[in-house]
Amino acid sequence: MEELRQLPYSIESEQYILASALINPQEASAIVNSVHSEHFYDVRHKNIMEAMEKLYQNHQEINYTNVIEELKREKKFEASGGIEYIGYLIDILPTYVRWDTYVANIKEKALQRELYHTLSNLSNDILSGRFQTDDILNNTERLVKNVLNKRSVNQLTKVDSITPGVIDEINKRMQNKNDLIGIDTGFKELNNILSGFKKQELIILAARPGVGKTALALNFASAACKQGKYVAFISLEMGKEQIVKRLISTESAVDHDKINKGQLSGTEISSILTAKSQTIDKFNLYLDDSNSANIFDIMAQCRSLKRNGKLDMIVVDYLQLIDLDSPRRSSTRAEIVGAISRSLKVLAMELDIPIIALSQLNRTAAKPDGEPNLAQLRESGSIEQDADVVMFIYSNKEDEERNQKTANLKLKVEKNRHGRTGIMDITFFKHILKFTQEKEQR
């Protein structure tokens, strides 16, 4: 009973899910496909769920009578509370309850219990004095990663439980043909190619140093914030104050160099204050410049924001600066970056949001002698395989335009897993760190 008191679980959630299956046989198959006996803590509930799973596997209807018969056949009927408790489950179910609202709760509690046992075992290893520190750290990373992976991996789902939602989405798209599927990128032509930044996608934005990939990423973040979206911008090479100065320059159209030097006219100060109060202060933008280059720290931060319902998109600047916690000594940098890109893709799917990760190009792309390609992603590893979208910013006339206030660039969608690719012309106003399409300037 002491363990029952201490370990996290929700008896109501477990009861409501089981009662829903007992009362509504038509819902029972979907319930069995969504949650499993291992997620239940109460032994009675675990037994009842196992009986339902057995009936499902044998192609028998899951209902009150069949569940009782299966429990008796397995000699678990009395251990499951008998007729009194099973009848009680049905009686306590409120008419307004939707079982699916409780599934995430019991899965979360099950994960917390597993994490508790994992950490308890690790504590015992430390106290035993039988293991070296490196062995304990490696074992900790492996075991905790296993728990994290369970959180991000969805259970297998039968196709007929997915198709209704897909048909609904198709109907909505037909009725609202001009609506984007994803988050508005801020560029009409890019929206036409990508249909916006879509949920669960990992988007790679790559360029040579100095071309403006951080500025473009901030433009993407600003466009999302103007739609009321919550955005996390994680910078591993730039402080929060510098990021805000860039935003101020872009939104006020005041020269970034003047802002840094404090050489501003009264009109420019007025423009800055207007941009601050009317635009930037209203952004749901979270900035992180902690220089924590650990992928697990980044994932933990983002999960925390998402749990509070305040995360629609993540931008990471940039991929090659992220590290694993304690990679194997034999791992190459390409393998490490590949593992990081995979972790970001898994995070995008888990949180159901798009993640934009900036990337450098390797030395073979150091000179502007042509269009960049996937092979030029620095320490590419599996970046191109993990990414749903890969975009490049480049110019064949970089040397001519290096000292000019504007640069006519190309934004190339080299890979688009769910649609077409393409190239668009964009203009970079370097002095205010703003990108726009040439057609939009006229």
XYZ file of C-alpha atoms in Angstrom:
442
model
C 0.000 0.000 0.000
C 2.954 2.318 0.601
C 4.011 1.927 -3.039
C 0.419 2.567 -4.139
C 0.470 5.860 -2.251
C 3.828 6.971 -3.567
C 3.831 6.053 -7.240
C 1.940 8.267 -9.711
C -1.308 6.888 -11.138
C -4.885 8.012 -11.750
C -7.528 5.543 -10.636
C -10.314 7.635 -12.197
C -8.637 7.706 -15.616
C -8.101 3.948 -15.535
C -11.692 3.324 -14.433
C -13.264 5.617 -17.040
C -11.326 4.039 -19.913
C -12.319 0.498 -18.912
C -15.936 1.474 -18.254
C -16.167 3.118 -21.682
C -15.113 -0.151 -23.325
C -17.536 -2.217 -21.242
C -20.499 0.057 -21.972
C -19.731 0.872 -25.622
C -18.589 -2.256 -27.541
C -18.372 -0.151 -30.712
C -15.652 1.947 -29.021
C -13.821 -0.995 -27.454
C -11.606 -1.813 -30.458
C -10.372 1.782 -30.666
C -9.645 1.735 -26.927
C -7.625 -1.495 -27.169
C -5.646 0.034 -30.046
C -4.934 3.210 -28.064
C -3.907 1.940 -24.637
C -2.505 -1.329 -23.287
C -2.552 -3.312 -20.065
C 1.022 -2.254 -19.243
C -0.190 1.345 -18.887
C -2.544 0.450 -16.000
C -1.287 0.485 -12.418
C -4.176 -1.038 -10.462
C -3.896 -4.854 -10.741
C -7.668 -5.181 -11.172
C -7.595 -2.793 -14.109
C -4.564 -4.495 -15.635
C -6.381 -7.853 -15.528
C -9.543 -6.424 -17.107
C -7.549 -4.766 -19.894
C -5.651 -8.003 -20.571
C -9.007 -9.788 -20.935
C -10.140 -7.169 -23.465
C -6.895 -7.565 -25.413
C -7.351 -11.346 -25.491
C -10.903 -10.970 -26.823
C -9.698 -8.535 -29.480
C -6.930 -10.911 -30.597
C -9.483 -13.746 -30.886
C -11.865 -11.555 -32.931
C -14.539 -11.678 -30.234
C -16.732 -8.745 -29.275
C -15.498 -6.820 -26.259
C -18.508 -6.440 -23.972
C -19.489 -6.818 -20.338
C -20.407 -10.518 -20.581
C -17.414 -11.635 -22.654
C -14.938 -9.787 -20.429
C -16.307 -11.537 -17.334
C -16.112 -14.938 -19.070
C -12.526 -14.295 -20.170
C -11.503 -13.282 -16.638
C -13.034 -16.494 -15.284
C -11.271 -18.545 -17.960
C -7.931 -17.011 -16.914
C -8.832 -17.497 -13.211
C -8.491 -13.750 -12.600
C -12.134 -12.895 -12.009
C -11.984 -12.553 -8.216
C -8.569 -10.842 -8.362
C -10.194 -8.278 -10.651
C -12.848 -7.361 -8.085
C -15.521 -9.812 -9.146
C -19.003 -8.916 -10.301
C -19.337 -6.147 -7.714
C -16.337 -4.156 -8.908
C -16.993 -4.595 -12.628
C -20.583 -3.480 -12.057
C -19.265 -0.526 -10.062
C -17.079 0.540 -13.009
C -20.128 0.804 -15.226
C -22.181 2.676 -12.620
C -19.585 5.408 -11.977
C -19.030 6.395 -15.616
C -20.385 9.939 -16.163
C -22.447 10.366 -19.324
C -20.245 13.226 -20.562
C -16.915 11.390 -20.345
C -14.819 10.838 -23.492
C -12.383 7.993 -22.940
C -9.738 9.397 -25.292
C -9.201 12.399 -23.007
C -7.859 10.036 -20.328
C -5.493 7.956 -22.466
C -2.656 10.492 -22.441
C -2.974 10.805 -18.670
C -2.516 7.129 -17.860
C 0.311 6.818 -20.397
C 2.060 9.757 -18.743
C 1.644 8.207 -15.294
C 2.974 4.867 -16.573
C 6.014 6.635 -17.995
C 6.617 8.430 -14.692
C 6.498 5.117 -12.833
C 8.989 3.584 -15.233
C 11.265 6.594 -14.838
C 10.998 6.278 -11.048
C 12.065 2.619 -11.150
C 14.860 3.416 -13.612
C 16.272 6.182 -11.417
C 15.907 4.023 -8.285
C 17.968 1.275 -9.909
C 20.588 3.802 -10.975
C 20.747 5.155 -7.407
C 21.337 1.627 -6.129
C 24.176 1.196 -8.636
C 25.822 4.381 -7.345
C 25.443 3.387 -3.676
C 26.788 -0.115 -4.296
C 30.219 1.266 -5.226
C 30.633 -1.494 -7.812
C 30.640 0.726 -10.900
C 32.953 3.368 -12.365
C 31.547 6.862 -12.927
C 31.803 6.556 -16.725
C 29.871 3.275 -16.620
C 27.132 4.837 -14.496
C 26.871 7.864 -16.807
C 26.680 5.700 -19.917
C 24.086 3.441 -18.314
C 22.073 6.480 -17.191
C 22.064 7.914 -20.705
C 21.001 4.584 -22.209
C 18.197 3.884 -19.743
C 16.768 7.413 -19.683
C 16.907 7.524 -23.483
C 14.859 4.311 -23.553
C 12.200 5.998 -21.422
C 12.248 9.101 -23.648
C 11.878 6.956 -26.752
C 8.799 5.291 -25.280
C 7.265 8.697 -24.788
C 7.800 9.691 -28.410
C 6.793 6.408 -30.059
C 3.096 6.067 -30.790
C 1.309 2.746 -30.507
C 0.291 0.965 -33.692
C -3.094 2.215 -34.841
C -5.541 0.400 -37.098
C -6.138 2.331 -40.298
C -9.915 2.594 -39.910
C -9.446 4.752 -36.814
C -7.355 7.218 -38.847
C -9.343 7.526 -42.073
C -12.280 9.560 -40.640
C -9.919 12.339 -39.560
C -8.163 12.305 -42.934
C -11.490 12.572 -44.805
C -12.521 15.464 -42.535
C -9.252 17.230 -43.321
C -9.740 16.702 -47.076
C -13.258 18.145 -46.857
C -11.996 21.168 -44.945
C -9.274 21.700 -47.549
C -11.879 21.560 -50.331
C -14.036 24.145 -48.570
C -11.089 26.445 -47.778
C -8.809 26.043 -50.778
C -6.795 29.176 -50.014
C -5.987 28.219 -46.415
C -2.488 26.948 -45.657
C -1.997 23.540 -44.087
C 0.894 24.807 -41.987
C 2.217 28.037 -40.503
C 2.526 30.957 -42.926
C 6.184 31.359 -43.930
C 5.770 35.044 -44.739
C 6.534 34.418 -48.426
C 3.709 33.724 -50.891
C 5.818 31.729 -53.317
C 7.326 29.610 -50.541
C 3.820 28.998 -49.178
C 2.792 27.767 -52.634
C 5.648 25.258 -52.619
C 5.475 24.070 -49.002
C 1.867 24.877 -48.012
C 3.420 26.509 -44.936
C 5.595 24.991 -42.224
C 3.655 21.847 -41.352
C 3.296 19.955 -38.095
C 5.805 17.165 -37.384
C 8.204 18.400 -40.079
C 11.947 18.943 -39.655
C 12.958 21.819 -41.938
C 16.646 22.426 -42.638
C 17.744 25.918 -43.728
C 21.344 25.883 -44.961
C 23.741 28.473 -46.344
C 27.352 29.570 -46.387
C 28.443 31.906 -43.542
C 27.334 35.515 -43.968
C 24.534 34.884 -46.458
C 21.785 35.616 -43.925
C 20.357 32.304 -42.706
C 19.893 33.579 -39.126
C 18.157 36.708 -40.436
C 15.831 34.615 -42.613
C 15.065 32.276 -39.703
C 14.122 35.304 -37.592
C 11.911 36.527 -40.446
C 10.166 33.128 -40.380
C 9.764 33.367 -36.588
C 8.347 36.903 -36.829
C 5.843 35.859 -39.501
C 4.640 33.025 -37.258
C 4.350 35.335 -34.239
C 2.249 37.774 -36.285
C -0.220 34.903 -36.744
C -0.447 34.530 -32.952
C 1.786 31.448 -32.886
C 4.087 30.580 -29.985
C 7.686 30.239 -31.180
C 10.884 29.134 -29.395
C 14.085 30.548 -30.918
C 17.119 28.698 -29.570
C 20.403 30.404 -30.421
C 23.717 28.734 -29.720
C 25.854 31.585 -31.053
C 23.970 34.823 -30.370
C 22.736 36.499 -27.166
C 19.100 37.374 -26.475
C 19.805 41.103 -26.595
C 21.398 40.818 -30.033
C 18.428 38.823 -31.318
C 16.046 41.516 -30.045
C 18.152 44.232 -31.697
C 17.809 42.357 -34.970
C 14.040 42.125 -34.525
C 13.862 45.849 -33.756
C 15.853 46.688 -36.886
C 13.652 44.513 -39.102
C 10.325 45.679 -37.687
C 11.242 49.383 -37.453
C 13.240 49.522 -40.727
C 16.050 51.286 -38.835
C 19.626 50.430 -39.840
C 20.961 47.625 -37.616
C 24.432 49.163 -37.511
C 22.988 52.459 -36.243
C 21.098 50.624 -33.504
C 24.279 48.872 -32.358
C 26.233 52.148 -32.302
C 23.432 54.226 -30.805
C 23.677 56.742 -33.652
C 19.956 57.408 -34.023
C 17.825 60.366 -34.995
C 14.614 61.334 -33.229
C 12.576 59.881 -36.071
C 14.461 56.578 -35.867
C 13.983 56.355 -32.092
C 10.267 56.963 -32.601
C 10.140 54.167 -35.204
C 11.928 51.806 -32.813
C 9.547 52.543 -29.932
C 6.547 52.068 -32.210
C 7.889 48.710 -33.438
C 8.517 47.643 -29.843
C 5.088 48.532 -28.472
C 2.898 47.704 -31.454
C 4.640 44.590 -32.773
C 7.530 42.975 -30.896
C 6.071 43.157 -27.384
C 3.009 41.299 -28.690
C 5.088 38.410 -30.042
C 4.726 35.043 -28.280
C 8.447 34.528 -28.828
C 10.676 32.675 -26.359
C 14.430 33.235 -26.651
C 17.142 30.978 -25.276
C 20.813 31.916 -25.383
C 21.947 29.732 -22.488
C 24.597 28.164 -24.742
C 23.481 24.751 -23.518
C 24.448 22.819 -26.612
C 23.038 19.567 -25.250
C 20.268 18.051 -27.356
C 18.536 16.580 -24.288
C 18.429 19.997 -22.558
C 16.913 21.522 -25.688
C 14.309 18.751 -25.911
C 13.428 19.110 -22.209
C 12.936 22.880 -22.549
C 10.674 22.480 -25.551
C 8.626 19.719 -23.923
C 8.059 22.000 -20.933
C 6.751 24.801 -23.163
C 4.513 22.384 -25.061
C 3.047 20.945 -21.853
C 1.947 24.469 -20.958
C 0.251 24.768 -24.351
C 2.628 27.462 -25.527
C 4.622 26.093 -28.435
C 3.740 26.012 -32.142
C 7.198 26.138 -33.778
C 10.883 25.816 -32.852
C 13.897 27.423 -34.542
C 17.401 26.131 -33.708
C 20.465 28.172 -34.709
C 22.365 26.070 -35.581
C 22.563 22.287 -35.965
C 26.335 21.763 -35.938
C 26.707 23.530 -32.560
C 24.523 20.985 -30.758
C 26.138 18.108 -28.862
C 25.038 14.757 -27.519
C 25.272 14.285 -23.763
C 28.039 11.686 -23.805
C 28.649 10.233 -27.261
C 30.651 7.069 -27.721
C 34.355 7.800 -28.022
C 34.380 6.064 -31.403
C 31.608 8.268 -32.824
C 32.525 10.545 -35.715
C 31.220 14.109 -35.825
C 29.015 13.139 -38.773
C 27.462 10.332 -36.688
C 26.845 12.715 -33.788
C 25.212 15.353 -36.004
C 23.147 12.598 -37.611
C 21.922 11.448 -34.184
C 21.044 15.049 -33.307
C 19.072 15.587 -36.516
C 17.176 12.367 -35.825
C 16.406 13.557 -32.283
C 15.014 16.826 -33.656
C 12.819 14.930 -36.118
C 11.498 12.693 -33.333
C 10.836 15.801 -31.212
C 8.904 17.449 -34.063
C 6.688 14.363 -34.313
C 6.265 14.037 -30.556
C 5.304 17.700 -30.031
C 3.304 17.814 -33.282
C 4.976 21.040 -34.447
C 7.454 22.112 -37.166
C 11.121 22.519 -36.221
C 13.411 24.710 -38.331
C 17.092 23.872 -37.862
C 19.813 25.996 -39.435
C 22.820 24.232 -40.922
C 26.202 25.123 -42.325
C 27.455 23.968 -45.697
C 30.756 22.126 -45.916
C 33.988 23.434 -47.418
C 33.201 22.224 -50.921
C 30.487 24.885 -50.949
C 32.741 27.624 -49.583
C 32.891 29.403 -52.942
C 29.798 30.648 -54.758
C 30.458 28.610 -57.898
C 26.985 27.132 -58.327
C 23.860 25.948 -56.599
C 24.407 24.087 -53.316
C 23.105 20.538 -52.995
C 22.295 18.003 -50.307
C 25.785 16.507 -50.360
C 27.174 19.875 -49.230
C 25.401 19.888 -45.867
C 28.240 20.053 -43.362
C 28.808 16.840 -41.371
C 25.670 15.749 -43.138
C 25.365 12.276 -41.600
C 21.666 11.547 -41.934
C 20.452 15.162 -42.069
C 19.102 14.832 -45.588
C 17.306 11.583 -44.667
C 15.771 12.957 -41.459
C 14.684 16.293 -42.933
C 11.266 16.675 -44.517
C 12.318 19.937 -46.156
C 15.797 21.204 -47.061
C 16.216 24.803 -48.230
C 19.326 26.647 -49.404
C 19.994 30.396 -49.594
C 22.674 31.307 -52.099
C 23.886 33.816 -54.670
C 26.146 33.430 -57.669
C 27.129 37.079 -57.316
C 28.108 37.154 -53.666
C 31.458 38.879 -54.234
C 29.768 41.740 -56.104
C 27.106 42.224 -53.466
C 29.119 41.744 -50.280
C 29.387 45.473 -49.569
C 25.961 46.503 -50.841
C 22.914 47.165 -48.691
C 20.823 44.692 -50.667
C 21.549 41.287 -52.141
C 19.482 39.466 -54.740
C 19.492 35.860 -53.582
C 17.932 32.521 -54.412
C 15.917 30.449 -51.957
C 15.969 26.891 -53.214
C 13.726 24.128 -51.865
C 16.011 21.206 -52.653
C 13.941 18.580 -50.860
C 10.246 18.485 -49.992
C 9.100 15.100 -48.753
C 5.412 15.914 -49.155
C 5.364 18.129 -52.221
C 7.237 19.780 -55.040
C 10.595 21.533 -55.004
C 11.444 24.884 -56.542
C 13.549 28.047 -56.583
C 12.390 31.565 -55.782
C 14.044 34.982 -55.946
C 14.340 36.870 -52.674
C 15.958 40.163 -51.787
C 17.948 40.593 -48.581
C 17.986 44.119 -47.174
C 21.158 43.680 -45.160
C 20.994 46.957 -43.238
C 17.641 46.003 -41.660
C 18.075 42.205 -41.833
C 14.844 41.790 -43.778
C 14.016 39.401 -46.604
C 11.257 39.948 -49.135
C 10.202 38.654 -52.525
C 11.055 40.920 -55.436
C 7.442 40.890 -56.597
C 6.332 42.121 -53.184
C 8.609 45.173 -53.371
C 6.833 46.691 -56.333
